[in-house]
């Protein structure tokens, strides 16, 4: 596009795909992190691949300036999402997600854990923009996380670093889907809370909301002490739905538990991208892999 000041480069876009147990979303995201188009379909428990094809059909033909495809998906997975086995998508066990999507969309395709994707998105244009050391968490049906340390997203040996939902916060607590007991996910996820109270998490009492906030704060304190991470941004329907009472309790527990000098001032904030987080995060996965 020619401008008065010279020639401005064209806006690069990313095809972003968010794969979840309840819905699949796809969108076009600019290199400024703006979502230009989006589509969504519910995830069929029996045939998730058809849902993925359907959401891309719904999004329509791709513009010619789309440079790459970024995908966020629930874990666990193999490095780069070559195969995925999301706990909440039962037909996919060792499913070859990255190559399947690449063959479908005919673009360079990059896959990462959805919570790690969110961390990249929050560090790009969200509540952690410009921060070099932070954790992003999702407290929703499950609990996930991604950690950026020294400006780099942590991958780990199997690319599952940051799985904060399986830090034990209640010794000998509730049975967790991972096989352990008392994990944050078993105690403070939407599913865990619903099991505890025998009703949907959205109906939880103030006491339950405070308890969930405290347990999240306890997990965050462990991460803050271990990795010297002063900022955690929290997204997800449970955290955001529980609101101030949850965030105040989380912050109080963090302050109480992380007492070593370098964690003074460690904070928990609401994530900044809201409902756009998953798609912006998926785009950020492509962007990061292209070296942007
Ligand atoms: Zn667990």
PDB file of C-alpha atoms and ligand atoms in Angstrom:
ATOM      1  CA  UNK A   1       0.000   0.000   0.000  1.00  0.00           C
ATOM      2  CA  UNK A   2       1.528   3.317  -1.032  1.00  0.00           C
ATOM      3  CA  UNK A   3       1.368   6.063   1.594  1.00  0.00           C
ATOM      4  CA  UNK A   4       2.549   9.667   1.726  1.00  0.00           C
ATOM      5  CA  UNK A   5       5.558   8.546   3.747  1.00  0.00           C
ATOM      6  CA  UNK A   6       6.622   5.827   1.331  1.00  0.00           C
ATOM      7  CA  UNK A   7       5.705   2.213   0.842  1.00  0.00           C
ATOM      8  CA  UNK A   8       4.158   0.440   3.802  1.00  0.00           C
ATOM      9  CA  UNK A   9       4.495  -3.310   3.902  1.00  0.00           C
ATOM     10  CA  UNK A  10       1.298  -5.310   3.573  1.00  0.00           C
ATOM     11  CA  UNK A  11      -0.379  -6.515   6.724  1.00  0.00           C
ATOM     12  CA  UNK A  12       0.686 -10.073   7.312  1.00  0.00           C
ATOM     13  CA  UNK A  13      -2.060 -12.280   8.624  1.00  0.00           C
ATOM     14  CA  UNK A  14      -2.049 -15.569  10.439  1.00  0.00           C
ATOM     15  CA  UNK A  15      -4.623 -18.305  10.295  1.00  0.00           C
ATOM     16  CA  UNK A  16      -5.333 -19.037  13.953  1.00  0.00           C
ATOM     17  CA  UNK A  17      -7.055 -22.202  15.182  1.00  0.00           C
ATOM     18  CA  UNK A  18      -8.136 -22.893  18.751  1.00  0.00           C
ATOM     19  CA  UNK A  19      -9.022 -26.511  19.477  1.00  0.00           C
ATOM     20  CA  UNK A  20     -11.044 -27.126  22.604  1.00  0.00           C
ATOM     21  CA  UNK A  21     -13.156 -29.867  24.103  1.00  0.00           C
ATOM     22  CA  UNK A  22     -16.355 -27.824  23.814  1.00  0.00           C
ATOM     23  CA  UNK A  23     -15.698 -25.649  20.752  1.00  0.00           C
ATOM     24  CA  UNK A  24     -13.345 -25.085  17.859  1.00  0.00           C
ATOM     25  CA  UNK A  25     -12.575 -21.568  16.662  1.00  0.00           C
ATOM     26  CA  UNK A  26     -10.674 -20.247  13.664  1.00  0.00           C
ATOM     27  CA  UNK A  27      -9.745 -16.704  12.744  1.00  0.00           C
ATOM     28  CA  UNK A  28      -7.534 -14.418  10.707  1.00  0.00           C
ATOM     29  CA  UNK A  29      -5.207 -12.350  12.895  1.00  0.00           C
ATOM     30  CA  UNK A  30      -3.072  -9.443  11.672  1.00  0.00           C
ATOM     31  CA  UNK A  31       0.528  -8.865  12.696  1.00  0.00           C
ATOM     32  CA  UNK A  32      -0.843  -6.259  15.127  1.00  0.00           C
ATOM     33  CA  UNK A  33      -2.860  -8.949  16.883  1.00  0.00           C
ATOM     34  CA  UNK A  34      -6.225  -7.805  15.532  1.00  0.00           C
ATOM     35  CA  UNK A  35      -8.770 -10.487  14.689  1.00  0.00           C
ATOM     36  CA  UNK A  36     -10.161  -9.690  11.238  1.00  0.00           C
ATOM     37  CA  UNK A  37     -12.510 -12.639  10.811  1.00  0.00           C
ATOM     38  CA  UNK A  38     -13.603 -15.531  12.972  1.00  0.00           C
ATOM     39  CA  UNK A  39     -15.784 -18.634  13.017  1.00  0.00           C
ATOM     40  CA  UNK A  40     -16.751 -21.143  15.668  1.00  0.00           C
ATOM     41  CA  UNK A  41     -18.403 -24.553  15.868  1.00  0.00           C
ATOM     42  CA  UNK A  42     -19.142 -26.864  18.808  1.00  0.00           C
ATOM     43  CA  UNK A  43     -16.777 -29.825  19.147  1.00  0.00           C
ATOM     44  CA  UNK A  44     -18.437 -33.147  18.469  1.00  0.00           C
ATOM     45  CA  UNK A  45     -17.121 -35.648  21.021  1.00  0.00           C
ATOM     46  CA  UNK A  46     -17.296 -38.379  18.371  1.00  0.00           C
ATOM     47  CA  UNK A  47     -15.656 -36.665  15.393  1.00  0.00           C
ATOM     48  CA  UNK A  48     -13.471 -33.670  16.260  1.00  0.00           C
ATOM     49  CA  UNK A  49     -11.641 -33.672  12.901  1.00  0.00           C
ATOM     50  CA  UNK A  50     -14.918 -33.003  11.003  1.00  0.00           C
ATOM     51  CA  UNK A  51     -15.546 -30.064  13.340  1.00  0.00           C
ATOM     52  CA  UNK A  52     -12.123 -28.669  12.558  1.00  0.00           C
ATOM     53  CA  UNK A  53     -12.810 -28.921   8.797  1.00  0.00           C
ATOM     54  CA  UNK A  54     -16.216 -27.336   9.342  1.00  0.00           C
ATOM     55  CA  UNK A  55     -14.895 -24.321  11.233  1.00  0.00           C
ATOM     56  CA  UNK A  56     -12.329 -23.662   8.486  1.00  0.00           C
ATOM     57  CA  UNK A  57     -15.080 -23.925   5.832  1.00  0.00           C
ATOM     58  CA  UNK A  58     -17.124 -21.461   7.831  1.00  0.00           C
ATOM     59  CA  UNK A  59     -14.203 -19.018   7.975  1.00  0.00           C
ATOM     60  CA  UNK A  60     -14.178 -19.036   4.169  1.00  0.00           C
ATOM     61  CA  UNK A  61     -11.415 -18.884   1.529  1.00  0.00           C
ATOM     62  CA  UNK A  62      -8.086 -17.665   2.889  1.00  0.00           C
ATOM     63  CA  UNK A  63      -6.726 -14.332   1.631  1.00  0.00           C
ATOM     64  CA  UNK A  64      -3.440 -14.555  -0.259  1.00  0.00           C
ATOM     65  CA  UNK A  65      -1.447 -12.717   2.415  1.00  0.00           C
ATOM     66  CA  UNK A  66      -1.887 -15.410   5.075  1.00  0.00           C
ATOM     67  CA  UNK A  67       1.634 -16.414   5.983  1.00  0.00           C
ATOM     68  CA  UNK A  68       1.305 -19.294   8.411  1.00  0.00           C
ATOM     69  CA  UNK A  69      -1.111 -21.228  10.579  1.00  0.00           C
ATOM     70  CA  UNK A  70      -0.869 -21.257  14.375  1.00  0.00           C
ATOM     71  CA  UNK A  71      -2.797 -23.725  16.516  1.00  0.00           C
ATOM     72  CA  UNK A  72      -3.532 -23.907  20.230  1.00  0.00           C
ATOM     73  CA  UNK A  73      -4.691 -27.285  21.540  1.00  0.00           C
ATOM     74  CA  UNK A  74      -5.119 -28.923  24.928  1.00  0.00           C
ATOM     75  CA  UNK A  75      -2.299 -31.144  26.150  1.00  0.00           C
ATOM     76  CA  UNK A  76      -0.538 -33.365  26.575  1.00  0.00           C
ATOM     77  CA  UNK A  77       1.230 -33.452  23.237  1.00  0.00           C
ATOM     78  CA  UNK A  78       4.528 -34.310  21.622  1.00  0.00           C
ATOM     79  CA  UNK A  79       6.949 -31.472  20.789  1.00  0.00           C
ATOM     80  CA  UNK A  80       5.490 -29.179  18.130  1.00  0.00           C
ATOM     81  CA  UNK A  81       2.110 -30.882  18.359  1.00  0.00           C
ATOM     82  CA  UNK A  82       3.232 -33.635  15.973  1.00  0.00           C
ATOM     83  CA  UNK A  83       0.863 -35.826  17.904  1.00  0.00           C
ATOM     84  CA  UNK A  84      -1.678 -34.698  20.482  1.00  0.00           C
ATOM     85  CA  UNK A  85      -3.700 -36.538  23.129  1.00  0.00           C
ATOM     86  CA  UNK A  86      -5.904 -33.817  24.678  1.00  0.00           C
ATOM     87  CA  UNK A  87      -7.446 -35.013  27.940  1.00  0.00           C
ATOM     88  CA  UNK A  88     -10.788 -33.485  26.911  1.00  0.00           C
ATOM     89  CA  UNK A  89     -10.898 -34.812  23.303  1.00  0.00           C
ATOM     90  CA  UNK A  90     -11.106 -38.564  23.758  1.00  0.00           C
ATOM     91  CA  UNK A  91     -10.947 -39.767  20.118  1.00  0.00           C
ATOM     92  CA  UNK A  92      -7.527 -38.116  19.729  1.00  0.00           C
ATOM     93  CA  UNK A  93      -4.845 -40.261  21.320  1.00  0.00           C
ATOM     94  CA  UNK A  94      -1.543 -39.802  19.530  1.00  0.00           C
ATOM     95  CA  UNK A  95      -3.410 -37.934  16.777  1.00  0.00           C
ATOM     96  CA  UNK A  96      -1.041 -36.413  14.141  1.00  0.00           C
ATOM     97  CA  UNK A  97      -2.461 -32.914  14.449  1.00  0.00           C
ATOM     98  CA  UNK A  98       0.243 -30.684  12.980  1.00  0.00           C
ATOM     99  CA  UNK A  99       0.768 -32.602   9.730  1.00  0.00           C
ATOM    100  CA  UNK A 100      -2.986 -33.135   9.279  1.00  0.00           C
ATOM    101  CA  UNK A 101      -3.727 -29.416   9.529  1.00  0.00           C
ATOM    102  CA  UNK A 102      -0.757 -28.488   7.356  1.00  0.00           C
ATOM    103  CA  UNK A 103      -2.012 -30.828   4.611  1.00  0.00           C
ATOM    104  CA  UNK A 104      -5.492 -29.324   4.902  1.00  0.00           C
ATOM    105  CA  UNK A 105      -4.653 -25.604   4.913  1.00  0.00           C
ATOM    106  CA  UNK A 106      -1.456 -25.786   2.799  1.00  0.00           C
ATOM    107  CA  UNK A 107       0.392 -23.302   5.013  1.00  0.00           C
ATOM    108  CA  UNK A 108       3.387 -23.714   7.309  1.00  0.00           C
ATOM    109  CA  UNK A 109       1.658 -24.900  10.498  1.00  0.00           C
ATOM    110  CA  UNK A 110       2.793 -24.646  14.115  1.00  0.00           C
ATOM    111  CA  UNK A 111       1.023 -26.221  17.095  1.00  0.00           C
ATOM    112  CA  UNK A 112       1.447 -25.622  20.799  1.00  0.00           C
ATOM    113  CA  UNK A 113      -0.387 -26.212  24.051  1.00  0.00           C
ATOM    114  CA  UNK A 114      -3.287 -23.757  24.348  1.00  0.00           C
ATOM    115  CA  UNK A 115      -2.083 -22.300  27.648  1.00  0.00           C
ATOM    116  CA  UNK A 116       1.437 -21.796  26.273  1.00  0.00           C
ATOM    117  CA  UNK A 117      -0.194 -20.129  23.265  1.00  0.00           C
ATOM    118  CA  UNK A 118      -2.083 -17.833  25.620  1.00  0.00           C
ATOM    119  CA  UNK A 119       1.209 -16.920  27.307  1.00  0.00           C
ATOM    120  CA  UNK A 120       2.638 -15.887  23.947  1.00  0.00           C
ATOM    121  CA  UNK A 121      -0.500 -13.870  23.167  1.00  0.00           C
ATOM    122  CA  UNK A 122      -0.537 -12.115  26.552  1.00  0.00           C
ATOM    123  CA  UNK A 123       3.152 -11.278  26.147  1.00  0.00           C
ATOM    124  CA  UNK A 124       2.525  -9.953  22.642  1.00  0.00           C
ATOM    125  CA  UNK A 125      -0.404  -7.569  23.177  1.00  0.00           C
ATOM    126  CA  UNK A 126      -2.055  -8.576  26.463  1.00  0.00           C
ATOM    127  CA  UNK A 127      -1.559  -7.963  30.191  1.00  0.00           C
ATOM    128  CA  UNK A 128       2.083  -9.131  30.041  1.00  0.00           C
ATOM    129  CA  UNK A 129       3.064  -7.069  26.971  1.00  0.00           C
ATOM    130  CA  UNK A 130       6.736  -6.184  27.182  1.00  0.00           C
ATOM    131  CA  UNK A 131       7.354  -8.437  30.216  1.00  0.00           C
ATOM    132  CA  UNK A 132      10.242 -10.895  29.994  1.00  0.00           C
ATOM    133  CA  UNK A 133       9.307 -13.054  33.000  1.00  0.00           C
ATOM    134  CA  UNK A 134       5.724 -14.107  33.622  1.00  0.00           C
ATOM    135  CA  UNK A 135       3.292 -16.985  33.761  1.00  0.00           C
ATOM    136  CA  UNK A 136      -0.077 -17.123  32.010  1.00  0.00           C
ATOM    137  CA  UNK A 137      -2.739 -19.407  33.458  1.00  0.00           C
ATOM    138  CA  UNK A 138      -6.141 -20.606  32.370  1.00  0.00           C
ATOM    139  CA  UNK A 139      -8.533 -21.578  35.156  1.00  0.00           C
ATOM    140  CA  UNK A 140     -11.487 -23.031  33.334  1.00  0.00           C
ATOM    141  CA  UNK A 141     -12.852 -26.571  32.849  1.00  0.00           C
ATOM    142  CA  UNK A 142      -9.234 -27.586  33.501  1.00  0.00           C
ATOM    143  CA  UNK A 143      -6.205 -25.593  34.635  1.00  0.00           C
ATOM    144  CA  UNK A 144      -3.315 -24.884  32.258  1.00  0.00           C
ATOM    145  CA  UNK A 145      -0.323 -22.614  32.145  1.00  0.00           C
ATOM    146  CA  UNK A 146       2.609 -21.340  30.142  1.00  0.00           C
ATOM    147  CA  UNK A 147       5.768 -19.659  31.415  1.00  0.00           C
ATOM    148  CA  UNK A 148       7.925 -17.043  29.720  1.00  0.00           C
ATOM    149  CA  UNK A 149      11.367 -16.792  31.321  1.00  0.00           C
ATOM    150  CA  UNK A 150      14.062 -14.382  30.158  1.00  0.00           C
ATOM    151  CA  UNK A 151      11.799 -13.513  27.233  1.00  0.00           C
ATOM    152  CA  UNK A 152      11.458 -17.112  26.015  1.00  0.00           C
ATOM    153  CA  UNK A 153       8.498 -19.467  26.272  1.00  0.00           C
ATOM    154  CA  UNK A 154       9.581 -22.550  28.231  1.00  0.00           C
ATOM    155  CA  UNK A 155       9.070 -25.836  26.361  1.00  0.00           C
ATOM    156  CA  UNK A 156      10.780 -28.486  28.489  1.00  0.00           C
ATOM    157  CA  UNK A 157      11.827 -32.025  27.576  1.00  0.00           C
ATOM    158  CA  UNK A 158       8.453 -33.016  26.130  1.00  0.00           C
ATOM    159  CA  UNK A 159       7.240 -29.459  25.381  1.00  0.00           C
ATOM    160  CA  UNK A 160       4.749 -29.565  28.269  1.00  0.00           C
ATOM    161  CA  UNK A 161       6.471 -27.037  30.577  1.00  0.00           C
ATOM    162  CA  UNK A 162       4.117 -24.852  32.607  1.00  0.00           C
ATOM    163  CA  UNK A 163       1.446 -27.468  33.353  1.00  0.00           C
ATOM    164  CA  UNK A 164       0.665 -25.673  36.602  1.00  0.00           C
ATOM    165  CA  UNK A 165      -2.672 -27.483  36.966  1.00  0.00           C
ATOM    166  CA  UNK A 166      -0.825 -30.528  38.264  1.00  0.00           C
ATOM    167  CA  UNK A 167       1.088 -28.867  41.067  1.00  0.00           C
ATOM    168  CA  UNK A 168      -0.161 -30.474  44.286  1.00  0.00           C
ATOM    169  CA  UNK A 169      -1.870 -27.832  46.434  1.00  0.00           C
ATOM    170  CA  UNK A 170      -3.787 -30.093  48.856  1.00  0.00           C
ATOM    171  CA  UNK A 171      -1.766 -33.012  50.292  1.00  0.00           C
ATOM    172  CA  UNK A 172      -3.815 -36.206  49.896  1.00  0.00           C
ATOM    173  CA  UNK A 173      -6.566 -34.201  48.262  1.00  0.00           C
ATOM    174  CA  UNK A 174      -9.036 -35.102  45.541  1.00  0.00           C
ATOM    175  CA  UNK A 175      -8.194 -37.716  42.930  1.00  0.00           C
ATOM    176  CA  UNK A 176      -6.894 -35.997  39.761  1.00  0.00           C
ATOM    177  CA  UNK A 177      -7.354 -37.164  36.150  1.00  0.00           C
ATOM    178  CA  UNK A 178      -3.540 -37.356  35.920  1.00  0.00           C
ATOM    179  CA  UNK A 179      -3.432 -40.099  38.582  1.00  0.00           C
ATOM    180  CA  UNK A 180      -2.144 -37.958  41.430  1.00  0.00           C
ATOM    181  CA  UNK A 181      -4.150 -36.428  44.298  1.00  0.00           C
ATOM    182  CA  UNK A 182      -4.764 -32.836  45.328  1.00  0.00           C
ATOM    183  CA  UNK A 183      -3.573 -31.240  42.075  1.00  0.00           C
ATOM    184  CA  UNK A 184      -4.705 -27.660  41.466  1.00  0.00           C
ATOM    185  CA  UNK A 185      -6.823 -28.942  38.572  1.00  0.00           C
ATOM    186  CA  UNK A 186      -8.563 -31.505  40.791  1.00  0.00           C
ATOM    187  CA  UNK A 187      -9.296 -28.905  43.472  1.00  0.00           C
ATOM    188  CA  UNK A 188      -9.908 -25.598  41.673  1.00  0.00           C
ATOM    189  CA  UNK A 189     -10.887 -26.244  38.047  1.00  0.00           C
ATOM    190  CA  UNK A 190     -14.500 -25.928  36.954  1.00  0.00           C
ATOM    191  CA  UNK A 191     -14.750 -29.711  36.884  1.00  0.00           C
ATOM    192  CA  UNK A 192     -13.081 -30.135  40.274  1.00  0.00           C
ATOM    193  CA  UNK A 193     -15.272 -27.517  41.929  1.00  0.00           C
ATOM    194  CA  UNK A 194     -18.431 -28.987  40.393  1.00  0.00           C
ATOM    195  CA  UNK A 195     -17.470 -32.420  41.771  1.00  0.00           C
ATOM    196  CA  UNK A 196     -16.819 -30.936  45.200  1.00  0.00           C
ATOM    197  CA  UNK A 197     -20.075 -29.001  45.501  1.00  0.00           C
ATOM    198  CA  UNK A 198     -22.321 -31.266  43.417  1.00  0.00           C
ATOM    199  CA  UNK A 199     -23.440 -28.347  41.232  1.00  0.00           C
ATOM    200  CA  UNK A 200     -21.998 -26.268  38.364  1.00  0.00           C
ATOM    201  CA  UNK A 201     -18.963 -24.191  39.382  1.00  0.00           C
ATOM    202  CA  UNK A 202     -20.814 -21.026  38.351  1.00  0.00           C
ATOM    203  CA  UNK A 203     -23.117 -21.541  41.352  1.00  0.00           C
ATOM    204  CA  UNK A 204     -20.247 -21.826  43.857  1.00  0.00           C
ATOM    205  CA  UNK A 205     -20.558 -19.979  47.172  1.00  0.00           C
ATOM    206  CA  UNK A 206     -18.277 -17.132  48.202  1.00  0.00           C
ATOM    207  CA  UNK A 207     -16.361 -19.582  50.413  1.00  0.00           C
ATOM    208  CA  UNK A 208     -15.737 -21.896  47.448  1.00  0.00           C
ATOM    209  CA  UNK A 209     -14.607 -18.967  45.303  1.00  0.00           C
ATOM    210  CA  UNK A 210     -12.190 -17.845  47.991  1.00  0.00           C
ATOM    211  CA  UNK A 211     -10.910 -21.403  48.382  1.00  0.00           C
ATOM    212  CA  UNK A 212     -10.279 -21.732  44.620  1.00  0.00           C
ATOM    213  CA  UNK A 213      -8.516 -18.359  44.587  1.00  0.00           C
ATOM    214  CA  UNK A 214      -6.343 -19.342  47.541  1.00  0.00           C
ATOM    215  CA  UNK A 215      -5.304 -22.609  45.898  1.00  0.00           C
ATOM    216  CA  UNK A 216      -4.428 -20.822  42.660  1.00  0.00           C
ATOM    217  CA  UNK A 217      -2.403 -18.285  44.672  1.00  0.00           C
ATOM    218  CA  UNK A 218      -0.572 -21.162  46.403  1.00  0.00           C
ATOM    219  CA  UNK A 219       0.420 -22.722  43.067  1.00  0.00           C
ATOM    220  CA  UNK A 220       1.495 -19.330  41.731  1.00  0.00           C
ATOM    221  CA  UNK A 221       3.621 -18.771  44.851  1.00  0.00           C
ATOM    222  CA  UNK A 222       5.484 -22.039  44.199  1.00  0.00           C
ATOM    223  CA  UNK A 223       6.180 -21.006  40.621  1.00  0.00           C
ATOM    224  CA  UNK A 224       7.206 -17.475  41.650  1.00  0.00           C
ATOM    225  CA  UNK A 225       9.719 -18.810  44.186  1.00  0.00           C
ATOM    226  CA  UNK A 226      11.083 -21.521  41.920  1.00  0.00           C
ATOM    227  CA  UNK A 227      11.451 -19.522  38.716  1.00  0.00           C
ATOM    228  CA  UNK A 228      11.690 -15.891  39.873  1.00  0.00           C
ATOM    229  CA  UNK A 229       8.541 -14.961  37.949  1.00  0.00           C
ATOM    230  CA  UNK A 230       7.013 -11.775  39.400  1.00  0.00           C
ATOM    231  CA  UNK A 231       3.847 -11.619  37.264  1.00  0.00           C
ATOM    232  CA  UNK A 232       1.065 -14.129  36.620  1.00  0.00           C
ATOM    233  CA  UNK A 233      -1.865 -13.299  34.347  1.00  0.00           C
ATOM    234  CA  UNK A 234      -4.957 -15.444  34.774  1.00  0.00           C
ATOM    235  CA  UNK A 235      -7.663 -16.160  32.195  1.00  0.00           C
ATOM    236  CA  UNK A 236     -10.449 -18.706  32.022  1.00  0.00           C
ATOM    237  CA  UNK A 237     -14.165 -18.838  32.701  1.00  0.00           C
ATOM    238  CA  UNK A 238     -13.846 -19.954  36.330  1.00  0.00           C
ATOM    239  CA  UNK A 239     -11.324 -17.274  37.361  1.00  0.00           C
ATOM    240  CA  UNK A 240     -13.007 -14.450  35.462  1.00  0.00           C
ATOM    241  CA  UNK A 241     -16.475 -15.639  36.447  1.00  0.00           C
ATOM    242  CA  UNK A 242     -15.574 -15.770  40.148  1.00  0.00           C
ATOM    243  CA  UNK A 243     -14.287 -12.205  39.873  1.00  0.00           C
ATOM    244  CA  UNK A 244     -12.783  -9.980  42.569  1.00  0.00           C
ATOM    245  CA  UNK A 245     -13.326 -12.388  45.447  1.00  0.00           C
ATOM    246  CA  UNK A 246     -11.248 -15.003  43.601  1.00  0.00           C
ATOM    247  CA  UNK A 247      -8.493 -12.620  42.524  1.00  0.00           C
ATOM    248  CA  UNK A 248      -8.225 -10.992  45.970  1.00  0.00           C
ATOM    249  CA  UNK A 249      -7.889 -14.413  47.619  1.00  0.00           C
ATOM    250  CA  UNK A 250      -5.305 -15.536  45.053  1.00  0.00           C
ATOM    251  CA  UNK A 251      -3.232 -12.414  45.621  1.00  0.00           C
ATOM    252  CA  UNK A 252      -3.486 -12.750  49.421  1.00  0.00           C
ATOM    253  CA  UNK A 253      -2.289 -16.368  49.317  1.00  0.00           C
ATOM    254  CA  UNK A 254       0.538 -15.506  46.920  1.00  0.00           C
ATOM    255  CA  UNK A 255       1.717 -12.695  49.187  1.00  0.00           C
ATOM    256  CA  UNK A 256       1.446 -14.942  52.248  1.00  0.00           C
ATOM    257  CA  UNK A 257       3.257 -17.959  50.752  1.00  0.00           C
ATOM    258  CA  UNK A 258       5.990 -16.372  48.631  1.00  0.00           C
ATOM    259  CA  UNK A 259       7.977 -14.605  51.327  1.00  0.00           C
ATOM    260  CA  UNK A 260      11.515 -14.773  50.037  1.00  0.00           C
ATOM    261  CA  UNK A 261      12.839 -11.339  49.224  1.00  0.00           C
ATOM    262  CA  UNK A 262      12.787 -11.515  45.409  1.00  0.00           C
ATOM    263  CA  UNK A 263       9.114 -12.494  45.358  1.00  0.00           C
ATOM    264  CA  UNK A 264       8.016  -9.423  47.329  1.00  0.00           C
ATOM    265  CA  UNK A 265       5.641  -7.615  45.006  1.00  0.00           C
ATOM    266  CA  UNK A 266       4.737 -10.705  42.958  1.00  0.00           C
ATOM    267  CA  UNK A 267       1.306 -10.077  41.470  1.00  0.00           C
ATOM    268  CA  UNK A 268      -1.622 -11.932  39.943  1.00  0.00           C
ATOM    269  CA  UNK A 269      -3.563  -9.988  37.317  1.00  0.00           C
ATOM    270  CA  UNK A 270      -6.490 -10.690  35.067  1.00  0.00           C
ATOM    271  CA  UNK A 271      -5.399 -11.649  31.555  1.00  0.00           C
ATOM    272  CA  UNK A 272      -5.762  -8.810  29.071  1.00  0.00           C
ATOM    273  CA  UNK A 273      -7.076 -10.471  25.917  1.00  0.00           C
ATOM    274  CA  UNK A 274     -10.413 -11.728  27.242  1.00  0.00           C
ATOM    275  CA  UNK A 275     -12.373 -13.793  24.748  1.00  0.00           C
ATOM    276  CA  UNK A 276      -9.785 -13.048  22.032  1.00  0.00           C
ATOM    277  CA  UNK A 277      -7.027 -14.808  24.015  1.00  0.00           C
ATOM    278  CA  UNK A 278      -7.241 -18.244  22.382  1.00  0.00           C
ATOM    279  CA  UNK A 279      -7.139 -16.974  18.775  1.00  0.00           C
ATOM    280  CA  UNK A 280      -4.537 -14.264  19.410  1.00  0.00           C
ATOM    281  CA  UNK A 281      -2.516 -16.909  21.272  1.00  0.00           C
ATOM    282  CA  UNK A 282      -2.754 -19.351  18.364  1.00  0.00           C
ATOM    283  CA  UNK A 283      -1.580 -16.604  15.991  1.00  0.00           C
ATOM    284  CA  UNK A 284       1.260 -15.859  18.414  1.00  0.00           C
ATOM    285  CA  UNK A 285       2.414 -19.484  18.120  1.00  0.00           C
ATOM    286  CA  UNK A 286       2.841 -19.036  14.357  1.00  0.00           C
ATOM    287  CA  UNK A 287       4.431 -15.628  14.819  1.00  0.00           C
ATOM    288  CA  UNK A 288       6.932 -16.906  17.393  1.00  0.00           C
ATOM    289  CA  UNK A 289       7.885 -19.872  15.215  1.00  0.00           C
ATOM    290  CA  UNK A 290       8.519 -17.560  12.273  1.00  0.00           C
ATOM    291  CA  UNK A 291      10.939 -15.687  14.514  1.00  0.00           C
ATOM    292  CA  UNK A 292       8.899 -12.518  14.922  1.00  0.00           C
TER     293      UNK A 292
HETATM  294 ZN1  LIG B   1      -3.106 -33.837  38.318  1.00  0.00          ZN
END
